[in-house]
Short mmCIF file of C-alpha atoms in Angstrom, two decimals:
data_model
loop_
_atom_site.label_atom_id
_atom_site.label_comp_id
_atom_site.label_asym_id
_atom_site.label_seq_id
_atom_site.Cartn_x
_atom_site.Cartn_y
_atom_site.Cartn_z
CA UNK A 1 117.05 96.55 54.78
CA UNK A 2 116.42 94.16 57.74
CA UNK A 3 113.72 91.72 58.33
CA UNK A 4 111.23 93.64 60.29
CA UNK A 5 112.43 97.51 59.09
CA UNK A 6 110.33 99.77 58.44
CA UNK A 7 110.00 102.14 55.48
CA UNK A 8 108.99 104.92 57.68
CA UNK A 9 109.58 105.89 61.37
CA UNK A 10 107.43 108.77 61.09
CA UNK A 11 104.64 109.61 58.99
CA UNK A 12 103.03 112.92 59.49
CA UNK A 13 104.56 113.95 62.53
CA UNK A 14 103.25 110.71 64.24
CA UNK A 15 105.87 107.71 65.05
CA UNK A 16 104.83 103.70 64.13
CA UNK A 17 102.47 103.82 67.36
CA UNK A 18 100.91 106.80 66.77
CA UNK A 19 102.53 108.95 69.29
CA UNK A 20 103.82 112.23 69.06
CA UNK A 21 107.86 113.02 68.80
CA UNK A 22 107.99 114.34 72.48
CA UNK A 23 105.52 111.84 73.84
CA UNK A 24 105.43 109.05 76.57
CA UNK A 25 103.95 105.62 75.93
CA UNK A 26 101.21 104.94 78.38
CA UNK A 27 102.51 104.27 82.52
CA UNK A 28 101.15 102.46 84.67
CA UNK A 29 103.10 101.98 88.46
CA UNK A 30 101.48 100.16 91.08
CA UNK A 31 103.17 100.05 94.76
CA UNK A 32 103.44 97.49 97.46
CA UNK A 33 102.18 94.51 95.73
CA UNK A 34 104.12 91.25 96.94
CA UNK A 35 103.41 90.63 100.21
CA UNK A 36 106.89 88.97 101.11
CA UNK A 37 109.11 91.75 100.60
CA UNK A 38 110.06 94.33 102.18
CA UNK A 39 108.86 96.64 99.47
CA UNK A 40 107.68 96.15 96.01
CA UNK A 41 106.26 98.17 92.87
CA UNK A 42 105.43 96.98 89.34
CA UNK A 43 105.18 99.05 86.18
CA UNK A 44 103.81 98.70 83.25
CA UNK A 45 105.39 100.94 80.73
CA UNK A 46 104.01 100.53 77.31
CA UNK A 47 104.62 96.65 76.05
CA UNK A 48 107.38 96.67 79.18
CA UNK A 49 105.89 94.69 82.53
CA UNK A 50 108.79 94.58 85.36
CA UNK A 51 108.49 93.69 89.02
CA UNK A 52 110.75 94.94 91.41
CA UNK A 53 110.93 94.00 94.68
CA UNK A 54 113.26 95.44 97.74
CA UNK A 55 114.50 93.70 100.91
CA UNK A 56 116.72 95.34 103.74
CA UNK A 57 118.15 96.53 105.49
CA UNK A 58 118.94 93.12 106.00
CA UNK A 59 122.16 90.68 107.08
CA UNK A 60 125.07 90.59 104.80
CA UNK A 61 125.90 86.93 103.26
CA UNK A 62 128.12 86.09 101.95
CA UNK A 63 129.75 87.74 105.81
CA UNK A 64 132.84 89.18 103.57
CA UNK A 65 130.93 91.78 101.59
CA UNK A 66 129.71 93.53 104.40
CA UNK A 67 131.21 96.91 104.91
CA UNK A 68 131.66 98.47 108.19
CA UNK A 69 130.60 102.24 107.75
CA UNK A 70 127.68 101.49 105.33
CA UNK A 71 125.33 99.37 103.81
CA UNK A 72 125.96 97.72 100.73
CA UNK A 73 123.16 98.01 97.38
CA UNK A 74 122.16 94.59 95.60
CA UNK A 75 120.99 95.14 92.53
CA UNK A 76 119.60 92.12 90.02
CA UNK A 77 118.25 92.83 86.62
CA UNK A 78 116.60 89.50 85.33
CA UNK A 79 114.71 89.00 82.55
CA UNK A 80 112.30 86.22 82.46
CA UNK A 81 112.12 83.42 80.03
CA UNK A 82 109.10 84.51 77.91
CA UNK A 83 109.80 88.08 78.48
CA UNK A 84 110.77 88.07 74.69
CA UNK A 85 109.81 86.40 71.47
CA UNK A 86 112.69 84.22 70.95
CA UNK A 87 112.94 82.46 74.25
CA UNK A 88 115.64 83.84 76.46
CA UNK A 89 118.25 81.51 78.03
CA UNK A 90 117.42 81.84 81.76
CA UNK A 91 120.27 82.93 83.83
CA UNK A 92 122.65 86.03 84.32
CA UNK A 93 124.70 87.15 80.95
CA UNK A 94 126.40 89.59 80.07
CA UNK A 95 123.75 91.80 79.58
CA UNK A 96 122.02 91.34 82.63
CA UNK A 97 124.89 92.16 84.44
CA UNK A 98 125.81 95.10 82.90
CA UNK A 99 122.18 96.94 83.83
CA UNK A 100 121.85 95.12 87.22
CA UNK A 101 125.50 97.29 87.51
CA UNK A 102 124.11 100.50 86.22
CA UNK A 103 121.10 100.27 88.14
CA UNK A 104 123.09 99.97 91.34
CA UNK A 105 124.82 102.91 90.38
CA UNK A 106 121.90 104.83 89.33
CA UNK A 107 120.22 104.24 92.48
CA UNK A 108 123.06 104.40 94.92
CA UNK A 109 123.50 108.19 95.24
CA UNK A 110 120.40 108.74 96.60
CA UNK A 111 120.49 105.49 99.28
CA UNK A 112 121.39 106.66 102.70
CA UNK A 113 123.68 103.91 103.32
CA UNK A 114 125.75 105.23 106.10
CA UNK A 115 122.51 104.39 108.16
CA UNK A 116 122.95 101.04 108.07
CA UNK A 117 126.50 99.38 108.16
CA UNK A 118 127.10 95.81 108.20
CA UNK A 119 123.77 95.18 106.13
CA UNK A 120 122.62 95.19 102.71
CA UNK A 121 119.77 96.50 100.94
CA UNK A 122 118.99 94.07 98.03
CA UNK A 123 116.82 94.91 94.81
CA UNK A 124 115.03 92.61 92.34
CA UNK A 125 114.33 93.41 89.13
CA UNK A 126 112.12 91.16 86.59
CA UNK A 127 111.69 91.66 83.63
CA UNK A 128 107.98 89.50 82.61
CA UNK A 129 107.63 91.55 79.54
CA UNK A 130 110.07 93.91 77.17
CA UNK A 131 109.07 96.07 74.84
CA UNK A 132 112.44 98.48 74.82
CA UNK A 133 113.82 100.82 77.77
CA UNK A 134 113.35 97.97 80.40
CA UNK A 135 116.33 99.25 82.31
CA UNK A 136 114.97 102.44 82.99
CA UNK A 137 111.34 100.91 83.59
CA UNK A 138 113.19 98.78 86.22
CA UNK A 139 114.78 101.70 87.92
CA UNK A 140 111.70 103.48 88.28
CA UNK A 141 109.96 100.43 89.46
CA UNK A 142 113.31 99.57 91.81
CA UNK A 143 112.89 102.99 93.32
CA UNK A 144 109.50 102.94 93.87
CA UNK A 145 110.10 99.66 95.86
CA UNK A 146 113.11 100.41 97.78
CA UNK A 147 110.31 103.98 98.62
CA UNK A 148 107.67 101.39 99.80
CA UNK A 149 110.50 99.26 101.83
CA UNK A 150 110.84 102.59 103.66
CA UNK A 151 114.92 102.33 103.04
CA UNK A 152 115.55 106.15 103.77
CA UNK A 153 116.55 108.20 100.46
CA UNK A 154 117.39 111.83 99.36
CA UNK A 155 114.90 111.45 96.31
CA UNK A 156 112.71 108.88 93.91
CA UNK A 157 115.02 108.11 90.74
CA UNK A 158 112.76 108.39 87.75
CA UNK A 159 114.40 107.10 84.64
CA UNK A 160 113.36 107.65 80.95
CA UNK A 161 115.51 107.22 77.46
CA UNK A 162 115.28 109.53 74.37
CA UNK A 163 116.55 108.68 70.77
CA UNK A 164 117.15 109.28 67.16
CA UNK A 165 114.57 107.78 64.53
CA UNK A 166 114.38 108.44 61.18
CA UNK A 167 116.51 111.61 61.60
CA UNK A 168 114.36 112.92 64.37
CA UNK A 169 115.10 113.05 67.73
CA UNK A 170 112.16 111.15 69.94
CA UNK A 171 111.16 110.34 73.02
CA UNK A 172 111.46 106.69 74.76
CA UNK A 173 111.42 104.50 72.26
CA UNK A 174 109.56 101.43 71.34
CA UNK A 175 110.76 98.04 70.32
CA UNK A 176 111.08 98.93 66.52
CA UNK A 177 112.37 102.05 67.27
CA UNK A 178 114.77 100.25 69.39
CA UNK A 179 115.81 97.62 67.07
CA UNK A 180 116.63 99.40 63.69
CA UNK A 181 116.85 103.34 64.91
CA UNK A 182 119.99 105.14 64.99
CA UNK A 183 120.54 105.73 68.94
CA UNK A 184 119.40 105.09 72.05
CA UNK A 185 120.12 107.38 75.03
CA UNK A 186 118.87 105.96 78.47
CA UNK A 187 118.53 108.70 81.51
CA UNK A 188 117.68 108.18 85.19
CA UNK A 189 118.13 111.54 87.20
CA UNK A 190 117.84 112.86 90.87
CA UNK A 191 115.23 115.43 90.22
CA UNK A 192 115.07 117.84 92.89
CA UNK A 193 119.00 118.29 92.12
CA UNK A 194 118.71 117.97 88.26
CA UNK A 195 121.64 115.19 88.08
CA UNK A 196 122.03 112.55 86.30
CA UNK A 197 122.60 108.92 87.85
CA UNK A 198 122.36 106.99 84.45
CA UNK A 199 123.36 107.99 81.02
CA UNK A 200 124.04 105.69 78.54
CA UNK A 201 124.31 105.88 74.54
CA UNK A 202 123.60 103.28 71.72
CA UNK A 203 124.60 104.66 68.17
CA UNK A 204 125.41 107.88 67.15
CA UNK A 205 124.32 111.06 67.73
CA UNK A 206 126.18 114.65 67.24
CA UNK A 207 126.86 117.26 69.71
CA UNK A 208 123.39 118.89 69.14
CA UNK A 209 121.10 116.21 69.03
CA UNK A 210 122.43 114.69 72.08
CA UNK A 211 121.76 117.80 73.57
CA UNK A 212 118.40 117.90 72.33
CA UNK A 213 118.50 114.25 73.40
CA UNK A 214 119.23 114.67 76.77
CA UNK A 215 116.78 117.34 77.70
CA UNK A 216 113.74 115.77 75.84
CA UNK A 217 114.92 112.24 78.48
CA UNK A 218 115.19 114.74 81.49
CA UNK A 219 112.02 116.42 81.03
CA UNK A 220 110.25 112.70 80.41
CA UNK A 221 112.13 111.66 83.47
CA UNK A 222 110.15 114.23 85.44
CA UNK A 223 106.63 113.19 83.87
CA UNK A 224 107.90 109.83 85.29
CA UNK A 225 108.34 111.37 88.62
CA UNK A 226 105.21 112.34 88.95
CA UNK A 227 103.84 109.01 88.00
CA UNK A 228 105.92 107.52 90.92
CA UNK A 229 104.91 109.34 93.81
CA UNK A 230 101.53 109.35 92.89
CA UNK A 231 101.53 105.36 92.62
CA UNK A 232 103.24 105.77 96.11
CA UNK A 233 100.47 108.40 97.62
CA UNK A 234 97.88 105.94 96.09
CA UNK A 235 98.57 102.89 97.76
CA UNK A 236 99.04 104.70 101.60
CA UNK A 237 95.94 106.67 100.81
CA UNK A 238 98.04 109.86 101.44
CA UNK A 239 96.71 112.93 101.47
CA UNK B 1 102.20 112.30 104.07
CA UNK B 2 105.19 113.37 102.79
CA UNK B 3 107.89 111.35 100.10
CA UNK B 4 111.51 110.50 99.68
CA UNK B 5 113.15 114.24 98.59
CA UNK B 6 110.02 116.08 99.82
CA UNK B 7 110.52 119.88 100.85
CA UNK B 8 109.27 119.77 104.43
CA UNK B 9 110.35 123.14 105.99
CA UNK B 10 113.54 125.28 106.09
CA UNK B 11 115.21 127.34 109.39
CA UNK B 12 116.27 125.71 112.22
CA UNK B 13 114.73 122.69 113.69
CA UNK B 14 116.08 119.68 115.47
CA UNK B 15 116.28 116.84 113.33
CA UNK B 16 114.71 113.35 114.06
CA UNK B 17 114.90 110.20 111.90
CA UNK B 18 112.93 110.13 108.63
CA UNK B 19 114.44 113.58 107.88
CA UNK B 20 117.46 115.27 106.77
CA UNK B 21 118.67 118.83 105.85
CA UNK B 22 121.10 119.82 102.35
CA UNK B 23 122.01 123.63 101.67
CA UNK B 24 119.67 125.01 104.84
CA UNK B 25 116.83 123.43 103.29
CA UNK B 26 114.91 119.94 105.28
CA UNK B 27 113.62 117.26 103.34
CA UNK B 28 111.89 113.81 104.38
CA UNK B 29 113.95 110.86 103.27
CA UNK B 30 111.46 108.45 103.98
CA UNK B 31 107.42 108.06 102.85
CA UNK B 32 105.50 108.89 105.91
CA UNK B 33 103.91 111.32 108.29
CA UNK B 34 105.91 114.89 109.54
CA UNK B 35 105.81 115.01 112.94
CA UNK B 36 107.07 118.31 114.66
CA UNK B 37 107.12 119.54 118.19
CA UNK B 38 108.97 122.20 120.13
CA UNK B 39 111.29 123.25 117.19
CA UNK B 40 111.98 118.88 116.95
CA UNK B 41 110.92 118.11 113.70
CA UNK B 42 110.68 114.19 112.39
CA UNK B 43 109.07 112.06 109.50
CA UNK B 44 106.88 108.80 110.97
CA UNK B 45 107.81 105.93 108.78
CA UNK B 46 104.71 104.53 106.76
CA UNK B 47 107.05 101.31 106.31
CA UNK B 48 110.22 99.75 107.31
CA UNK B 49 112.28 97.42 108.85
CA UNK B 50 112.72 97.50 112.90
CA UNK B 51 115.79 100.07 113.56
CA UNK B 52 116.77 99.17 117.26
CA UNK B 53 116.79 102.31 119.38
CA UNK B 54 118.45 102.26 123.26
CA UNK B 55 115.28 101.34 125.77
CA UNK B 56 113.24 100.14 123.39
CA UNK B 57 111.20 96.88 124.78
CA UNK B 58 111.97 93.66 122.16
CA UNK B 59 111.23 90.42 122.05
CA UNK B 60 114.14 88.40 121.12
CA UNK B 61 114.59 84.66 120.27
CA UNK B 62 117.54 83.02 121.46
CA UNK B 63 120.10 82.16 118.11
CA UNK B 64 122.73 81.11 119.99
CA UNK B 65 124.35 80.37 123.59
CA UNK B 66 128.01 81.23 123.45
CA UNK B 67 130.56 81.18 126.73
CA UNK B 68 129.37 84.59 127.90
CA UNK B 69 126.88 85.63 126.03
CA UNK B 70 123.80 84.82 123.63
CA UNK B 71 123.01 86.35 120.58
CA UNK B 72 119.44 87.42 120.00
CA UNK B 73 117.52 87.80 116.91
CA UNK B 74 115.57 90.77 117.44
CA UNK B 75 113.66 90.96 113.84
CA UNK B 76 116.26 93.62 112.80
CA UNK B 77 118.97 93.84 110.16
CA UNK B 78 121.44 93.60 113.47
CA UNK B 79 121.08 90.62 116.00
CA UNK B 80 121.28 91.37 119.44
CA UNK B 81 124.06 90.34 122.65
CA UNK B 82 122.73 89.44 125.81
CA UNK B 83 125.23 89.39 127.84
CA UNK B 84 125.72 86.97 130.97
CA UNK B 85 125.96 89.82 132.92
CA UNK B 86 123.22 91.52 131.47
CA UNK B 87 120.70 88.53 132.41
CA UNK B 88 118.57 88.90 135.26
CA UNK B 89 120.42 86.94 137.47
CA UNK B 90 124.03 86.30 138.30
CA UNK B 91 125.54 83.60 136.84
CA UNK B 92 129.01 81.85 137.25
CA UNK B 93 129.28 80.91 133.40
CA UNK B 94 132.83 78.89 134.54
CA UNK B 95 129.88 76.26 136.42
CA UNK B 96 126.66 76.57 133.89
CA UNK B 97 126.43 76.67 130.31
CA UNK B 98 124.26 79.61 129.20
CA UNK B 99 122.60 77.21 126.72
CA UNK B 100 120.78 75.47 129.99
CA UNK B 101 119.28 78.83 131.34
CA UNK B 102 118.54 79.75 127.48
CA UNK B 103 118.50 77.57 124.54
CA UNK B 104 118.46 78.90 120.65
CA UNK B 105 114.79 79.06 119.86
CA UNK B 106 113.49 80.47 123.52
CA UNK B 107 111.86 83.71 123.47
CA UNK B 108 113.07 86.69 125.47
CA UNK B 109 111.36 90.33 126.53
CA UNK B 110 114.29 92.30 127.04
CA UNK B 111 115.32 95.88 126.61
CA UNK B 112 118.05 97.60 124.23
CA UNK B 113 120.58 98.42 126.51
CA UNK B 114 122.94 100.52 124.13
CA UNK B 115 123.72 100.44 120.25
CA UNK B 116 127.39 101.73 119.22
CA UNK B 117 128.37 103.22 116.58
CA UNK B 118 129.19 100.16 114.43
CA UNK B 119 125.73 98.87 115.05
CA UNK B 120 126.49 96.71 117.59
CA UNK B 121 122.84 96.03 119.90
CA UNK B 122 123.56 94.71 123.74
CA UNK B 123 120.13 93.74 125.09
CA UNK B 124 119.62 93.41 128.66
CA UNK B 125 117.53 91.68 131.37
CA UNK B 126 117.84 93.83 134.10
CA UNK B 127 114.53 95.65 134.29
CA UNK B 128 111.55 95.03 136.13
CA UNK B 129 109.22 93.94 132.62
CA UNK B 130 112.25 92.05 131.08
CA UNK B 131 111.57 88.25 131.43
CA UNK B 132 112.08 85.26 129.55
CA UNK B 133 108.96 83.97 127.76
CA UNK B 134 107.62 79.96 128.19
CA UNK B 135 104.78 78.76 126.26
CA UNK B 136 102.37 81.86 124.80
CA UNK B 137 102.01 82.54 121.16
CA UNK B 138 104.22 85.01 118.95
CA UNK B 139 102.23 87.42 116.70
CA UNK B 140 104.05 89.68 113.63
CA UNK B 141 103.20 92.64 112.97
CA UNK B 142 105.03 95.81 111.05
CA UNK B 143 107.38 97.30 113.08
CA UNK B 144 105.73 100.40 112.18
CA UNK B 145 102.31 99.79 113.16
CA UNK B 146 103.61 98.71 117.10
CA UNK B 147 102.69 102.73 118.32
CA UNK B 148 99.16 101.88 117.42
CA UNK B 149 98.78 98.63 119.00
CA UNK B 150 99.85 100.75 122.22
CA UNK B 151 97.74 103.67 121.61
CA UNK B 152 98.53 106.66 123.85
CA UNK B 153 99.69 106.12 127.32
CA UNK B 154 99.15 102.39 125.81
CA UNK B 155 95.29 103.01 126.07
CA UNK B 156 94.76 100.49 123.52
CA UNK B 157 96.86 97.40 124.89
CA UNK B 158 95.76 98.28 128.13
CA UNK B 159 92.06 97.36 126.53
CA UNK B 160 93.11 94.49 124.79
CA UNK B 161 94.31 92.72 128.17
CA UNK B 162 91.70 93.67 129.90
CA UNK B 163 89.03 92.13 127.72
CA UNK B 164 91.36 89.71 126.91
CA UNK B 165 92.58 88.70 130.07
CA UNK B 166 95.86 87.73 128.28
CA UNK B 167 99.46 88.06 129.42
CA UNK B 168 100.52 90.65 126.45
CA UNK B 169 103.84 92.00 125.66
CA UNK B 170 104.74 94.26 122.70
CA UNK B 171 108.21 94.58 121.76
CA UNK B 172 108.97 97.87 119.75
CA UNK B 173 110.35 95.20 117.33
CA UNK B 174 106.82 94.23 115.67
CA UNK B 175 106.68 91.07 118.05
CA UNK B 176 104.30 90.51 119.99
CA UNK B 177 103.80 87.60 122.48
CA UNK B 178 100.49 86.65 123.75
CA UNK B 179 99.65 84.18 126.54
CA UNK B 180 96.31 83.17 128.25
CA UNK B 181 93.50 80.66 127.14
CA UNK B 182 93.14 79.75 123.80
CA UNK B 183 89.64 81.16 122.84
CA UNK B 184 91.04 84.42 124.54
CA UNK B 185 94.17 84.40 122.51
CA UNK B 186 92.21 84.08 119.20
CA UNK B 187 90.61 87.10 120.08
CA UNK B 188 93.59 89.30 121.50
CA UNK B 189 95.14 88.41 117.93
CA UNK B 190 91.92 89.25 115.80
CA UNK B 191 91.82 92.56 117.34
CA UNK B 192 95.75 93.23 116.72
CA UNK B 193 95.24 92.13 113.14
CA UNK B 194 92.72 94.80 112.60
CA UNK B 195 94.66 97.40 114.58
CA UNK B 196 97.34 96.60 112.17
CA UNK B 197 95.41 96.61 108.92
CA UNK B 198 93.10 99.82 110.29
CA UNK B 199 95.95 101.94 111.89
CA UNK B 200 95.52 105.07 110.34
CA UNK B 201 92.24 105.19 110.10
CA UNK B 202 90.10 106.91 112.46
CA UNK B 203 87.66 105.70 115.03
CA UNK B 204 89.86 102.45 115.56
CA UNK B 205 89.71 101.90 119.53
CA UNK B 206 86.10 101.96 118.93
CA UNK B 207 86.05 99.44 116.57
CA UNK B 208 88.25 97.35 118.32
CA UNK B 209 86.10 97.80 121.70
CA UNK B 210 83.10 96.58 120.10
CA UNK B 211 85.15 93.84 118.28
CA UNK B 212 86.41 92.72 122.19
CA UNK B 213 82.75 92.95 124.03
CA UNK B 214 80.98 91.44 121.42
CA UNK B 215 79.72 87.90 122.31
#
């Protein structure tokens, strides 16, 4: 057993933090808040706090990237300094790369690039605080911003991860979930279309329980939803 | 106010910007306002960037004076050509350098004379508004927020200079450059700073009436 582990992921039903199996930690997405970019949203998302902010369509530099028929998508997943307890290097790694890909990816489908070539569309992503599942707490807050940037899109992309704990199959985990459970399966969908944009997996799951998996992320991903557009309705007092 | 993804209507309709249509069905692809008239159905953008559209009034600022033409920053993800030709008068650009009739940093009120398909914006002088701007004062505002500071039949800039008695001109782009007395200037800019942070809120040429004849 590892520093930190605990006996018991779930006692009675209820998980370390006294949530339910099935059960969100508490959301919190604000819209529009940095006045220099284009757009901009932060969430808090249990221990997670991420600002994301959204410029574009804007000029291309470096000139070379630029693609005629469309507009490229940025994305940068940073995490800051203090956003852990061990002091992270600052800087990209490989880490950081790898989400700031996925993002993209997740996020691209639902861009309508073609409306803009020659001209990017960059997204920031920081990470202040993490507390487990900060890539899909920065793709909601990315989409909310590139939303509030008015970039033109077929849908919000609401993300959410599910996993396995202590044999059981839960619902976005937490940090000690995170660390010393048995999987981790991250999900950002389209969800007037019911795809999937992001799936990833972290440990090991059979054929059933990542079925159960994926559904319990899904049907978080559309509490998520809701959150968003009602942060977005909030802050242009929409009716 | 509609969402990115909303459900707007289905059938047939014309289709603006802010809108688009997948399996017979229309859906808003930006946050904002539906808009439909005569079977021509649109979303108003809450937000966003300045997307040039042909005729629409800008004012540009000189980047650069090449052989035959000058590029123009219109505030846009796509900078602008002006054209020799294109400038009010003729020129023989083999006898003047177009950086003595413009230099980079002058301001322009042109109009967008045509946008192909690559994106490409040609501005041009050659209407009776466009003009090249000396001294004044440049204002931002959101691209978005310009129809207000118009107001219908431009009711409300109308107003503004009147009161005012300022030189206005509102370019489409979110820039607007002011010119007239100081004092006078303060207040033509106090009033489009509360257009802009009032604009959908009702009552606002009121407010912006009282805002101009107080004193």
């Amino acid at each position: 057993m590892k520093v930190g582990e605990p006996e018991k992921f779930i006692v009675k039903g209820k998980r370390l933090d006294g949530r339910k199996l099935d059960e969100l930690r508490e959301i919190k997405i604000e819209a529009g808040i940095l006045k220099r970019a284009d757009g901009s949203a932060y969430v808090e998302w249990g221990g997670n706090k991420v600002m994301a902010a959204c410029y574009g369509p804007r000029e291309v530099h470096p000139r070379h990237l630029a693609r005629s028929d469309k507009a490229i998508l940025r994305c940068t997943y940073n995490m800051a300094p203090f956003s852990v307890s061990d002091r992270k290097r600052p800087g990209p790694d490989r880490r950081s790369r790898e989400i700031s890909k996925v993002t993209r990816e997740a996020l691209e489908p639902v861009v309508f690039t073609n409306l803009f070539p020659r001209t990017a569309i960059d997204v920031f992503i920081e990470v202040l605080q993490a507390n487990a599942g900060t890539r899909c707490t920065g793709i909601a807050a990315a989409s909310v911003a590139l939303a509030d940037a008015g970039i033109p899109m077929r849908d919000l992309v609401p993300s959410c991860a599910a996993g396995k704990v202590g044999g059981e199959i839960v619902l976005d985990l937490f940090d000690v979930e995170d660390n010393f459970g048995e999987a981790d399966l991250p999900v950002a969908m389209i969800p007037r279309k019911n795809e999937i944009t992001l799936l990833q997996m972290d440990g090991n799951l059979t054929q059933e329980e990542f079925e159960k998996a994926l559904k319990l992320a899904m049907e978080g991903c559309i509490k998520v939803y809701e959150l968003q557009k009602e942060a977005l309705r909030r802050k242009y007092g929409g009716a | 106010m509609v969402l990115p993804g909303e459900l707007i209507a289905e059938g047939e309709y014309k289709l603006g910007e802010g809108v688009f249509r997948e399996q017979g069905k229309i859906y808003s692809s930006v946050m904002g306002l539906v808009d439909e008239k005569k079977g021509y159905l649109r979303v108003i953008p809450l937000t966003g960037k300045y997307i040039p559209k042909v005729e629409d009034f800008v004012v540009g600022k000189i980047e650069d004076a090449q052989f035959s033409h000058w590029e123009v920053n219109i505030n846009s993800a796509y900078s602008a050509i002006l054209n020799a030709s294109d400038y009010f008068r003729e020129i023989d650009i083999f006898q003047t350098a177009l950086a003595k009739i413009l230099a980079p940093g002058d301001l322009i009120f042109a109009i967008v004379r045509e946008i192909t398909p690559t994106k490409k914006v040609y501005v041009t002088m050659a209407d009776k508004m466009a003009r090249s701007l000396k001294g004044g004062r440049l204002l931002k505002i959101s691209p978005t927020k310009v129809p207000r500071v118009i107001g219908k039949n431009s009711s409300m800039i109308s107003m503004i200079k009147k009161e005012t008695k300022c030189d206005i001109l509102v370019g489409q782009n979110g820039r607007i450059w002011l010119n007239g007395e100081a004092e006078r200037i303060n207040l033509a800019v106090k009033a489009i700073e509360l257009i802009e942070r009032e604009a959908h809120t009702a009552g606002l040429t009121k407010r912006v009436e009282d805002l101009l004849t107080v004193r």
